[in-house]
XYZ file of C-alpha atoms in Angstrom:
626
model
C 28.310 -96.025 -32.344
C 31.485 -94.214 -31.834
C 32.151 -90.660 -33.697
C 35.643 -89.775 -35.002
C 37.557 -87.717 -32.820
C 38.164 -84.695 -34.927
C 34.499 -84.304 -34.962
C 34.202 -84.763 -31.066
C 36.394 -81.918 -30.684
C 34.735 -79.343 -33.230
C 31.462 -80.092 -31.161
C 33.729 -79.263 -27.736
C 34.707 -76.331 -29.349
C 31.207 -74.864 -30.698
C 29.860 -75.930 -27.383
C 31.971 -74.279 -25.557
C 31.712 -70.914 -27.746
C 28.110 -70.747 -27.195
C 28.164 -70.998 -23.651
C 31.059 -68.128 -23.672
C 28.611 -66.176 -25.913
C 25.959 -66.773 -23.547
C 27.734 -65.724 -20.731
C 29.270 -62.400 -22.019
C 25.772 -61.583 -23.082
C 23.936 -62.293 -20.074
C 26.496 -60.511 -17.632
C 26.421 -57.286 -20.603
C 22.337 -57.871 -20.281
C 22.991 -57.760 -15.949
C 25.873 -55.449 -16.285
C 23.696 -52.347 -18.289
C 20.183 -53.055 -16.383
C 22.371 -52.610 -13.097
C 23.641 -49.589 -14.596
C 21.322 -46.821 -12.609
C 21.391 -48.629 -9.254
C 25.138 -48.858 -9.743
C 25.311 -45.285 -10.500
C 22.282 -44.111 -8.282
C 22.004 -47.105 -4.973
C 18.764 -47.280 -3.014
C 18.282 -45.411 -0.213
C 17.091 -47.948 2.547
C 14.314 -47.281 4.700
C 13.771 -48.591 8.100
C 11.468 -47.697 11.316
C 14.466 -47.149 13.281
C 14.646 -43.727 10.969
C 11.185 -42.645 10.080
C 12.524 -39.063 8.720
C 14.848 -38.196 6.299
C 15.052 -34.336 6.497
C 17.228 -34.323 3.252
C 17.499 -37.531 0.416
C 21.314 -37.568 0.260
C 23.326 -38.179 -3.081
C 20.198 -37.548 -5.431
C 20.642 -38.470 -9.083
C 19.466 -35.398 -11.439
C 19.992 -34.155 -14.806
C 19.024 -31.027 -16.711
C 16.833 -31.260 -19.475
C 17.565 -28.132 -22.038
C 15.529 -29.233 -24.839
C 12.604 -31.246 -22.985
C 12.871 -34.440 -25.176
C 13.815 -37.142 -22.950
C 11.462 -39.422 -21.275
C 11.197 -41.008 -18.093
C 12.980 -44.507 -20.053
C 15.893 -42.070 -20.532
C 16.056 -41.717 -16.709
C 15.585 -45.340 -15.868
C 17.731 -46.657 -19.282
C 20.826 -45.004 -17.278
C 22.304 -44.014 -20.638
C 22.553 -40.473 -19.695
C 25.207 -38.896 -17.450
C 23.552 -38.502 -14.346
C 25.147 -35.673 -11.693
C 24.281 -36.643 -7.924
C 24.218 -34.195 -5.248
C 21.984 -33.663 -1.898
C 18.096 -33.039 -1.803
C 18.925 -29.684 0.269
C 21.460 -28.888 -2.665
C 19.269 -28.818 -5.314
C 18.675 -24.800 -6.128
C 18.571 -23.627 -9.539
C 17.962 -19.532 -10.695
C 14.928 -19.334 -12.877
C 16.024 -21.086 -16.698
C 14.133 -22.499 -19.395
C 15.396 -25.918 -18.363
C 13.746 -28.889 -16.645
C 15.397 -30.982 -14.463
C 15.131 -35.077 -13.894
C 15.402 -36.567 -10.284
C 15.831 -40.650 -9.799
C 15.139 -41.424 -6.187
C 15.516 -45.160 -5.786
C 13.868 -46.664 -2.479
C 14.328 -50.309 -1.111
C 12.121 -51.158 2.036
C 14.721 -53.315 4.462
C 11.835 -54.324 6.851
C 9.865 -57.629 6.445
C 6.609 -56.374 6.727
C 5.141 -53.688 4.148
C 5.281 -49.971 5.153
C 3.772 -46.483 4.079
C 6.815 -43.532 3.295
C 5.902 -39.728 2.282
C 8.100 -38.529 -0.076
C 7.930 -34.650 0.381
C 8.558 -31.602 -1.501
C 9.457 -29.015 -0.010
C 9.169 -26.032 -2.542
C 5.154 -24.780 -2.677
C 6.110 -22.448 -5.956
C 6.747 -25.179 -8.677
C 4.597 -25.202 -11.864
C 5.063 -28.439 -13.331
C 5.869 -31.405 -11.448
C 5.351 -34.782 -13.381
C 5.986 -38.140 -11.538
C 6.251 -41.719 -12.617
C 6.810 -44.790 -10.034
C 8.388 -47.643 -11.020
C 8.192 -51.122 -9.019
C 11.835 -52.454 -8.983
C 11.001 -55.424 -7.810
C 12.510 -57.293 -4.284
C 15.337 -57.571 -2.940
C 15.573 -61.307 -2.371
C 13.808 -62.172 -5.373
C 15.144 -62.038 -9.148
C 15.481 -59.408 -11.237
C 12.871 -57.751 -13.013
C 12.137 -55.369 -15.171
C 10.733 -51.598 -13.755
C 6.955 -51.756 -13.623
C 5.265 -48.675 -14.049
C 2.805 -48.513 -10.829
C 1.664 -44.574 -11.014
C 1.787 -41.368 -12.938
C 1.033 -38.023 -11.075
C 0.854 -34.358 -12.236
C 0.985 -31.666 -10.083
C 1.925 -28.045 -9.429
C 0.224 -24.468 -8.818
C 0.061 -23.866 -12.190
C -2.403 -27.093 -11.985
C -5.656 -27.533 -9.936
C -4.801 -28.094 -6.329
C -6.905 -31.409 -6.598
C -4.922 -32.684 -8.751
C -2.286 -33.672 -5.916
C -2.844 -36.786 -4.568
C -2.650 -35.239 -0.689
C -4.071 -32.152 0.270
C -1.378 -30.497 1.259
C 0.292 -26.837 0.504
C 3.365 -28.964 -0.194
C 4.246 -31.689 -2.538
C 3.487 -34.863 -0.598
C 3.587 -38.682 -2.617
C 2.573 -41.418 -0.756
C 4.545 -44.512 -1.479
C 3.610 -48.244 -0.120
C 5.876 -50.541 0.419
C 5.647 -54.370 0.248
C 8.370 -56.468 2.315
C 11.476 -55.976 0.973
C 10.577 -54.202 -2.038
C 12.232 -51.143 -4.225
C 10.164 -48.435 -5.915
C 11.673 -46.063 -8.292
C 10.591 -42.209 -8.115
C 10.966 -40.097 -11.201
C 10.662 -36.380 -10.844
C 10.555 -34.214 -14.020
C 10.189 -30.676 -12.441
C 9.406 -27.045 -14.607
C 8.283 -23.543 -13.501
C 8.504 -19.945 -14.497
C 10.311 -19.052 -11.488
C 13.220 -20.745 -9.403
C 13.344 -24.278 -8.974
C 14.076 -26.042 -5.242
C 13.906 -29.236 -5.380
C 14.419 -29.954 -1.300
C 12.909 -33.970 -1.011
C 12.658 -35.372 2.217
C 10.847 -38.766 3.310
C 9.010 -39.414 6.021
C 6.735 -42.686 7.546
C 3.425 -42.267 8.023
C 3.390 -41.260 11.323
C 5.669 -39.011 11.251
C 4.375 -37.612 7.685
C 0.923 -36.796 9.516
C 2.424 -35.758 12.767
C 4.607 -33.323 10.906
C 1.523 -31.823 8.757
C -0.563 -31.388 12.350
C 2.309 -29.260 13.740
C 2.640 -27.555 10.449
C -0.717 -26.423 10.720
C -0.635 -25.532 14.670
C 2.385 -23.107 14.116
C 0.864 -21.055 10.692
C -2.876 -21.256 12.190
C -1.105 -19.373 14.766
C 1.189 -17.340 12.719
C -2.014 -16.263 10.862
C -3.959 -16.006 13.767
C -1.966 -13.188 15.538
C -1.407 -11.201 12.329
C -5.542 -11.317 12.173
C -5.552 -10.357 16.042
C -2.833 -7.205 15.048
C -5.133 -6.478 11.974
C -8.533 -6.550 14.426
C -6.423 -4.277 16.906
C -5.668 -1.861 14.192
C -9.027 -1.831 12.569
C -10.353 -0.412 15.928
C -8.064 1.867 16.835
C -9.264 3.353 13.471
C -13.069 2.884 14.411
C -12.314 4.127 17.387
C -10.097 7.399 16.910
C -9.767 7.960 13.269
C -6.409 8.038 12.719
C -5.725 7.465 9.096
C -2.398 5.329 9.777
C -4.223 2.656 11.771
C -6.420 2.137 8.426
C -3.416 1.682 6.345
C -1.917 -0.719 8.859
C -4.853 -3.059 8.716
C -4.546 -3.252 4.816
C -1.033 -3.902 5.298
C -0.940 -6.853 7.711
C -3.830 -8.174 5.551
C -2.029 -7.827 2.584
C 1.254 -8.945 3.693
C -0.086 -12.338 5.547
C -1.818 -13.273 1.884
C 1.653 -12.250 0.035
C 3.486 -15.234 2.805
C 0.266 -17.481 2.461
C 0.717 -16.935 -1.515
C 4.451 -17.947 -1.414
C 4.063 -20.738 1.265
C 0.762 -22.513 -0.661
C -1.955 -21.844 2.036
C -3.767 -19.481 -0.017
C -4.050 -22.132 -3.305
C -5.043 -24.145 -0.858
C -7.992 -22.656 0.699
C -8.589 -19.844 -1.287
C -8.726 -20.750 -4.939
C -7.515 -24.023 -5.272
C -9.306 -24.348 -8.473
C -7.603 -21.264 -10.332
C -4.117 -22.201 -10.821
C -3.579 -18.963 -12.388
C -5.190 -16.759 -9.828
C -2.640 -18.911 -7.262
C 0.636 -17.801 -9.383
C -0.550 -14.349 -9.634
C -1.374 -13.541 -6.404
C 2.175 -13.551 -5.317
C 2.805 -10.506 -7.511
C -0.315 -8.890 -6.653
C -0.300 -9.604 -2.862
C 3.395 -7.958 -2.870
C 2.743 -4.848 -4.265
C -0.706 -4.102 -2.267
C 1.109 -4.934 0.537
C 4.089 -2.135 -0.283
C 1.651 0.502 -1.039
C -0.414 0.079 2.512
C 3.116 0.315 3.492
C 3.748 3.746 1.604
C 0.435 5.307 2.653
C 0.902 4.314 6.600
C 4.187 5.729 6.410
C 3.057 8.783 5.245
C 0.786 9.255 7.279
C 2.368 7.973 10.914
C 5.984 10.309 10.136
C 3.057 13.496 9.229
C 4.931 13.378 5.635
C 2.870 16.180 4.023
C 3.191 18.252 0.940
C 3.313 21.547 2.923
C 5.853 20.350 5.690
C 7.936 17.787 3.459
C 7.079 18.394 0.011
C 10.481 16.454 -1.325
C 9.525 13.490 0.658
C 5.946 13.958 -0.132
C 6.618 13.752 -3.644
C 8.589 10.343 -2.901
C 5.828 8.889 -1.534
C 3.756 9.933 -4.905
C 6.300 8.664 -7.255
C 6.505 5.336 -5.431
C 3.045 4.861 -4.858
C 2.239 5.665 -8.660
C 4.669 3.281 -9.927
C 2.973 0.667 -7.610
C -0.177 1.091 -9.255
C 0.894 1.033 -12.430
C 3.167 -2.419 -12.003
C -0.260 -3.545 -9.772
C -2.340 -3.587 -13.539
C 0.961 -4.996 -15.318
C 0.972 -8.008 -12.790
C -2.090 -8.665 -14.514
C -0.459 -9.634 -17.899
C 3.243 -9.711 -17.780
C 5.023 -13.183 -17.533
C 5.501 -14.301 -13.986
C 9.105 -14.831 -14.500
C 9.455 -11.213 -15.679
C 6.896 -9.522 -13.158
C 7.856 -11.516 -9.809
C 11.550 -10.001 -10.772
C 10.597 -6.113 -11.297
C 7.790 -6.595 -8.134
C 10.660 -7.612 -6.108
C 13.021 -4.595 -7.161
C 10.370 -2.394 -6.824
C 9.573 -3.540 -2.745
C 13.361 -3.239 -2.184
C 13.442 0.131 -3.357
C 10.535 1.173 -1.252
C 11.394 -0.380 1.502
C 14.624 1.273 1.748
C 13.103 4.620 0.766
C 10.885 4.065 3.273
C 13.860 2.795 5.906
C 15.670 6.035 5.074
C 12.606 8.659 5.964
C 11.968 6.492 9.338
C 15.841 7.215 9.984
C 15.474 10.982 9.118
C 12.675 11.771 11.222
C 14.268 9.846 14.323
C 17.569 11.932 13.806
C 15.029 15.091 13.824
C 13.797 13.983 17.249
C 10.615 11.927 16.582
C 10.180 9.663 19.152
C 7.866 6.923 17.818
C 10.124 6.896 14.116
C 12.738 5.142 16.590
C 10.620 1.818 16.901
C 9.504 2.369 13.183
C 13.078 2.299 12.063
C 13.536 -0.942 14.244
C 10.470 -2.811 12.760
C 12.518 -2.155 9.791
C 15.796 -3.754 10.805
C 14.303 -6.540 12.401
C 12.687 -7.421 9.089
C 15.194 -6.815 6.655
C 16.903 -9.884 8.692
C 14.582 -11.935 8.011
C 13.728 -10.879 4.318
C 16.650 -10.477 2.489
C 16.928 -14.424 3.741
C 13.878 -14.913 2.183
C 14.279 -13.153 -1.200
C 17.549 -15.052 -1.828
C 15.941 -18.664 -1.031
C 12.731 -17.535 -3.086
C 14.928 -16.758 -5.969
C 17.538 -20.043 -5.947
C 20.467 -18.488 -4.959
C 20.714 -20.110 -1.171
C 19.108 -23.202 -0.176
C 16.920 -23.908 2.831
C 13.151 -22.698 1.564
C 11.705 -23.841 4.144
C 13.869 -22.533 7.055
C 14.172 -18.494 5.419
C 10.276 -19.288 5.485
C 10.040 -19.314 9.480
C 12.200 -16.429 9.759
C 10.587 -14.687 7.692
C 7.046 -15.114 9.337
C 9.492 -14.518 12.675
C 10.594 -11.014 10.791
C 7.409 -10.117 9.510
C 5.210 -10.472 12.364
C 8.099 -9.093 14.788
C 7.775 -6.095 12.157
C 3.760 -5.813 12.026
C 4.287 -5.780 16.238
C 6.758 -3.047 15.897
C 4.549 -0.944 14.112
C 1.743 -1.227 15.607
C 3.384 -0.525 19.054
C 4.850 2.599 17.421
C 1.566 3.827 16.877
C 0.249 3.288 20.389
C 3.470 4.750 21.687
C 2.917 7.806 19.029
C -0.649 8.040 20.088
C 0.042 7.796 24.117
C 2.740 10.657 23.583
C -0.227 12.952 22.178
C -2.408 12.304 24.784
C 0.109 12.634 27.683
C 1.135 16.093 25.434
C -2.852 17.009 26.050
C -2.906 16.305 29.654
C 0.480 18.143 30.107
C -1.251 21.130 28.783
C -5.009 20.390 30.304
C -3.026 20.213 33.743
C -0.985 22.893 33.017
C -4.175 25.173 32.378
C -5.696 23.924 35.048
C -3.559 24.873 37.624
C -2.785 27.979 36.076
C -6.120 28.932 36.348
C -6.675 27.848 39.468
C -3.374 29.806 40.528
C -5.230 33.342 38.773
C -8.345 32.532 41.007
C -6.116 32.485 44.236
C -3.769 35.272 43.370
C -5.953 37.454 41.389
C -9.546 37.511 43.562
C -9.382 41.156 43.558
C -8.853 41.810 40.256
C -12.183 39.937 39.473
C -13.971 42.621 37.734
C -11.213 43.947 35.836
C -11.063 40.708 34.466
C -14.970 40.006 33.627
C -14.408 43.670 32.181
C -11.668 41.996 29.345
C -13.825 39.022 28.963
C -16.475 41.333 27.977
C -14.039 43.590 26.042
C -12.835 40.131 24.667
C -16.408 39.018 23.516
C -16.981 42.725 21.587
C -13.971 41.900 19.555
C -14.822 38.273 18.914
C -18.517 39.583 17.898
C -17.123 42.570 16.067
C -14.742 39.554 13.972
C -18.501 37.920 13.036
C -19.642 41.735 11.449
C -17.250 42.131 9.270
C -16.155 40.600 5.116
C -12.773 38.513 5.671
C -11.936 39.850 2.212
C -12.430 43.366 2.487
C -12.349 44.177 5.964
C -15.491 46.172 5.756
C -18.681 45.375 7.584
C -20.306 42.284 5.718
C -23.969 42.245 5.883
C -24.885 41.700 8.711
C -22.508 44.094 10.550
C -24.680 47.147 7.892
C -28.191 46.175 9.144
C -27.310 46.619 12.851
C -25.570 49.821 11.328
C -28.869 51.177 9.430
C -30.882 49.550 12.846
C -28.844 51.545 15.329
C -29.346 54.894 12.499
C -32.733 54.811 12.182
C -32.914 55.325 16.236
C -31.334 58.666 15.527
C -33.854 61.521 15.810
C -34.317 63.335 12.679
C -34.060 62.173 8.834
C -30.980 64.659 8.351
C -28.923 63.625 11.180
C -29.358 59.785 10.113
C -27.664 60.910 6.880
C -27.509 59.797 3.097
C -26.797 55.824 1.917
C -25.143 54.934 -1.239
C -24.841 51.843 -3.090
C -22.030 50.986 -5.364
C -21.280 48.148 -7.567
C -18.557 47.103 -9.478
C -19.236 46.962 -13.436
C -18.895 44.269 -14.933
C -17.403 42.162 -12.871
C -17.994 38.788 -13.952
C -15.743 39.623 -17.251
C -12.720 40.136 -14.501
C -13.708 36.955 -13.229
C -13.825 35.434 -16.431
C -10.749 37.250 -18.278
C -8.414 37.418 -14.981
C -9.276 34.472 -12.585
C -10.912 35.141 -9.587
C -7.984 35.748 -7.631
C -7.530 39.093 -9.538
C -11.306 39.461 -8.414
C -10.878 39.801 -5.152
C -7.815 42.199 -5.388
C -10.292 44.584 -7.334
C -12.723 44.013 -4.321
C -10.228 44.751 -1.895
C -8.918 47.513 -3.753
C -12.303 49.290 -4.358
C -12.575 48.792 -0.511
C -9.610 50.637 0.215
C -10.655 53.030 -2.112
C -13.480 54.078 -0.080
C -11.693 53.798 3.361
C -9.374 56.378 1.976
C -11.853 58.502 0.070
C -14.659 58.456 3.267
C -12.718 59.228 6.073
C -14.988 60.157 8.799
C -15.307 57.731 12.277
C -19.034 57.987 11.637
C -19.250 56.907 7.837
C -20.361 53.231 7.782
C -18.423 50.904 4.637
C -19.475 47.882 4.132
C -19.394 44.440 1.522
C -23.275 43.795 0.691
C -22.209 40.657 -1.177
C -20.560 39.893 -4.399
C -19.275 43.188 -5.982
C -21.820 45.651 -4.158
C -20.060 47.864 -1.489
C -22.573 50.064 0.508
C -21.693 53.585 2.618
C -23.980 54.698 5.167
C -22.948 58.611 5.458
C -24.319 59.936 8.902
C -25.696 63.858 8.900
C -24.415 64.262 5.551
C -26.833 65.762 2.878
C -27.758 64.355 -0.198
C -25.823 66.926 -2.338
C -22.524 66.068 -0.333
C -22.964 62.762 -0.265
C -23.098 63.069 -4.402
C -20.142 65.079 -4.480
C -18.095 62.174 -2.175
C -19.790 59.416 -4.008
C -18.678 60.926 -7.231
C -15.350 61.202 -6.700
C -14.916 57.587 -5.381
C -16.310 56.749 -9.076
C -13.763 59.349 -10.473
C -10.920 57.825 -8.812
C -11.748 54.395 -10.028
C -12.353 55.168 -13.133
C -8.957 56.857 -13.048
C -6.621 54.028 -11.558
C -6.082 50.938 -12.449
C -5.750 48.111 -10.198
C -2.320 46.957 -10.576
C -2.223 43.132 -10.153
C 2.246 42.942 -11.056
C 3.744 41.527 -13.595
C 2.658 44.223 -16.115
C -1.186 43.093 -15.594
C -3.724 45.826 -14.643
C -7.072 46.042 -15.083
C -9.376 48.799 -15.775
C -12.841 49.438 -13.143
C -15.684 51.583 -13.198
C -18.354 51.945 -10.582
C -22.005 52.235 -11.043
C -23.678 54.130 -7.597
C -27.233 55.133 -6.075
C -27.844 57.408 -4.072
C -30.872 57.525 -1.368
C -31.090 60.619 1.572
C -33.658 59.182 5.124
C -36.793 60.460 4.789
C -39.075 61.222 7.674
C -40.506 58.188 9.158
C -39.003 56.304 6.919
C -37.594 52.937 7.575
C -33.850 51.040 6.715
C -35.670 48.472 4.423
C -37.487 51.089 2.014
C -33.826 53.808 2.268
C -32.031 50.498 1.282
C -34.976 50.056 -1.492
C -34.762 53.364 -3.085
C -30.912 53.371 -2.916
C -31.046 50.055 -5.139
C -33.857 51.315 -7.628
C -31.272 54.256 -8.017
C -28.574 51.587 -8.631
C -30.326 50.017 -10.688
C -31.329 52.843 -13.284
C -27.397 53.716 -12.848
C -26.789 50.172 -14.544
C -29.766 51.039 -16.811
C -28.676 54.040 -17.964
C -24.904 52.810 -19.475
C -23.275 52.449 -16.055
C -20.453 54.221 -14.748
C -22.242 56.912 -13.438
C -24.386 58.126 -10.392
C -28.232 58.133 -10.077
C -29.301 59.813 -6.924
C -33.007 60.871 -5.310
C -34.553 64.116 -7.114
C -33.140 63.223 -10.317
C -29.334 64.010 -9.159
């Protein structure tokens, strides 16, 4: 059976339409799933390179309004920008960002990679790996193998190696492509630094990791052990604060480097983000207080940069409680502002005392330029405005512990100039003595003579009230001792008590300091009013003054007595400013008696006292009724 030939041609012609139709569609069907790997090729691994310090051409987007997905990544309908791993900085934003990172294994056999990153302060990193299939074989759709969370503001077990860093293991089978999707968030900066590794090298690289900060930390805990006991050891307040400062600062770097999430509190995420705010600023005021305290920066001596020190310090504390409760993003921003300002406040006093002379302040102002090289580095990586985490990170440990060295030696250097200062003078007394024993061997006894003369005065310092100047106590019983040895009751003389009325209200009204000018004044009272060598003044304690009047009768003695009462009661004591204060004295009088002794003379002068004060004060009670 034969058809017609107009209807062999409209089949030819439908036929052939369909198979055009096919075709367009299945090359539009190739043409958009080759899309990403068009835009974003495999990086092929290899032995021959088992380390890739930096992914090159990385595809990443930024996600404003975190709504897209990790299809949106794969899908290739988004714009994509590509730039290196090492590249990929970004100052704290709201944002998140997308990485594609496709992988194709060029070896026959299957192989273990480490994709690394190298950033320690992320919050949020979420990760999805796809299987892309083989190389050799047809294409396939992305199979979703994995999904992985991680970041510090996440439990450190979370991460599927224990490792300060980032570190995702990816296996290879022969010839085959995986897919890594990064979607990465945080409060802070973002670095995004990926690197890739083989096995070997992956684990070789975290043993040498470990080496170098196990010794890092190990030297700044041999400096802090130093420190600690030179303080044991001599005291000095400075060495204390230098401990707490190398202690401080080596949890600040193992805060910002991952160590301490690691071992410390690996499951409190938010103890791990805070302690990089906290760490900094007990760190800055060790600093403060050691600085104070190794350039002598005291209130009497340097009270402008004393009160620097206090401002600073106070500030410190108060940003130490708001680190506590203020966003990171905010906090690790004013922390930061706040340690630059100290430290240069700090620089500048180092640089002030070493223009004045100081010796040591020279090596403390060069622990400070060697680690504002390093730091300022650091700050700027920390903070995504240069690349290269990682690298500021060795310089800075370089900085810091060349720093923590610096000081420390400054201290021995400060403390060796001190001693050499003592056995400059030691020798220097020593031979100047022994230069007064040769010279002087005649002049032996005149010089046991001043020694003695020397030993009066320092005993005669002992008698007598610092206040007043008058003998205190003890100076009046050797008095009234060396008296009662006098033959006869009238030569030994009258003793009068005197006391100061109401004294407690000056206290109380004025302040004691205009206490003790009415005590001094009442004592210069009587020095002027009881002139004689052989009268005896003296401060009994508190407000009672006491005169021991030597062969001077009773009725005299009344007469003198009264007018030192007169003359109080008369004058004022003039404290300035317009202030004065009105005194009266209450007195008792007692005359020696035969046989009598200086405990009963004192007893009978204080009963007379006493009915002075009885009978309305100011006034004069004497024996026989006077």
């Amino acid at each position: 059976m034969t058809m017609p030939g107009g209807v062999h041609a409209r089949w030819r012609t439908w036929i052939i339409a369909a198979i055009g139709l096919s075709l367009c569609l299945f090359g539009a069907a190739r043409a958009l799933a080759a899309l990403p790997d068009a835009a974003c090729p495999a990086l092929g691994l290899s032995s021959s390179h088992a380390d890739i310090p930096s992914l090159p051409q990385l595809c990443f987007l930024r996600d404003e309004t975190h709504a897209l997905g990790p299809g949106d990544i794969l899908g290739g309908a988004l714009p994509m920008e590509r730039r290196d791993a090492d590249q990929l900085v970004f100052r704290h934003n709201q944002s998140a960002y997308w990485v594609y990172v496709p992988l194709h294994n060029l070896e026959a056999a299957g192989r273990a990679w480490y994709l690394q990153l190298d950033y320690p302060l992320l919050d949020e990193i979420d990760v999805w790996i796809y299987d892309l299939g083989s190389g050799s074989g047809p294409r396939t759709r992305p199979r979703l193998l994995d999904t992985l969370r991680m970041g510090d503001a996440r439990p450190f077990g979370d991460r599927p190696v224990r490792h300060r860093l980032f570190l995702l293991p990816l296996d290879f089978g022969p010839g085959q492509s995986l897919a890594v999707v990064l979607r990465v968030h945080s409060s802070g900066a973002i670095n995004i630094p990926l690197s890739l590794h083989s096995g070997a090298s992956a684990i070789g690289g975290a043993q040498d990791h470990g080496l170098s900060q196990g010794m890092f930390l190990g030297a700044l805990a041999m400096l802090a052990l130093f420190n600690a006991a030179l303080y044991l050891r001599l005291r000095v307040r400075q060495s204390l604060y230098n401990t707490a400062y190398i202690l401080c600062a080596g949890l600040f770097l193992a805060s910002m480097s991952g160590l301490s999430f690691q071992y410390l509190w690996p499951d409190w995420p938010w103890l791990a983000n805070r302690s990089v705010p906290l760490s900094e600023i007990l760190a800055i005021l060790s600093l403060l207080w050691f600085t104070r305290h190794f350039l002598s920066i005291g209130p009497d001596r340097w009270p402008r940069q004393s009160w620097l020190i206090r401002v600073l310090a106070g500030t410190g504390a108060a940003l130490f409680v708001a680190s506590l409760a203020v966003p990171y993003a905010l906090i690790i921003k004013i922390d930061t502002v706040y340690a630059l300002a100290c430290m240069v406040a700090m620089f500048g006093l180092g640089l002030r005392h070493w223009r004045r002379g100081e010796r040591a302040a020279r090596w403390y102002v060069l622990s400070w330029l060697v680690f504002f090289a390093g730091y300022l580095a650091y700050g700027l990586a920390a903070f995504g405005y240069i690349p290269g985490f990682m690298a500021q990170e060795r310089w800075m440990q370089i900085a810091l512990g060349s720093q923590m060295f610096l000081l420390t030696y400054a201290e021995v250097m400060q403390l060796h100039d001190l001693m050499r200062r003592a056995l400059d003078i030691e020798a220097g007394a020593r031979s100047s003595l022994q230069h007064e024993v040769q010279s002087r061997t005649a002049d032996l006894r005149a010089t046991m003579g001043a020694l003695e003369q020397a030993n009066r005065q320092l005993r005669e310092l002992t008698l007598h009230d610092p206040l007043t100047g008058l003998l205190n106590r003890r100076g009046l019983d050797e008095a009234l001792a060396r008296s009662a040895e006098t033959q006869g009751a009238s030569a030994r003389g009258t003793l009068v008590i005197f006391d100061l009325d109401h004294f407690k209200r000056v206290n109380d009204v004025h302040g004691h300091d205009a206490g003790d000018a009415a005590l001094r004044w009442v004592a210069e009272v009587l020095l002027n009013l009881l002139r004689r060598r052989s009268d005896v003044l003296a401060r009994f304690g508190g407000e009672e003054f006491v005169a021991l009047l030597p062969a001077t009768s009773l009725d005299d003695a009344v007469i003198l007595a009264a007018g030192v009462l007169e003359h109080v009661r008369r004058h004022p004591v003039d404290l300035g400013r317009g202030r004065v204060i009105d005194l009266t004295l209450s007195a008792g009088a007692a005359q020696w008696r035969k046989g009598e002794t200086p405990q009963s003379l004192f007893r009978r002068a204080d009963e007379n006292l006493y009915r002075a004060k009885t009978a309305g004060r100011n006034r004069l009670v004497a024996d026989e009724g006077l």
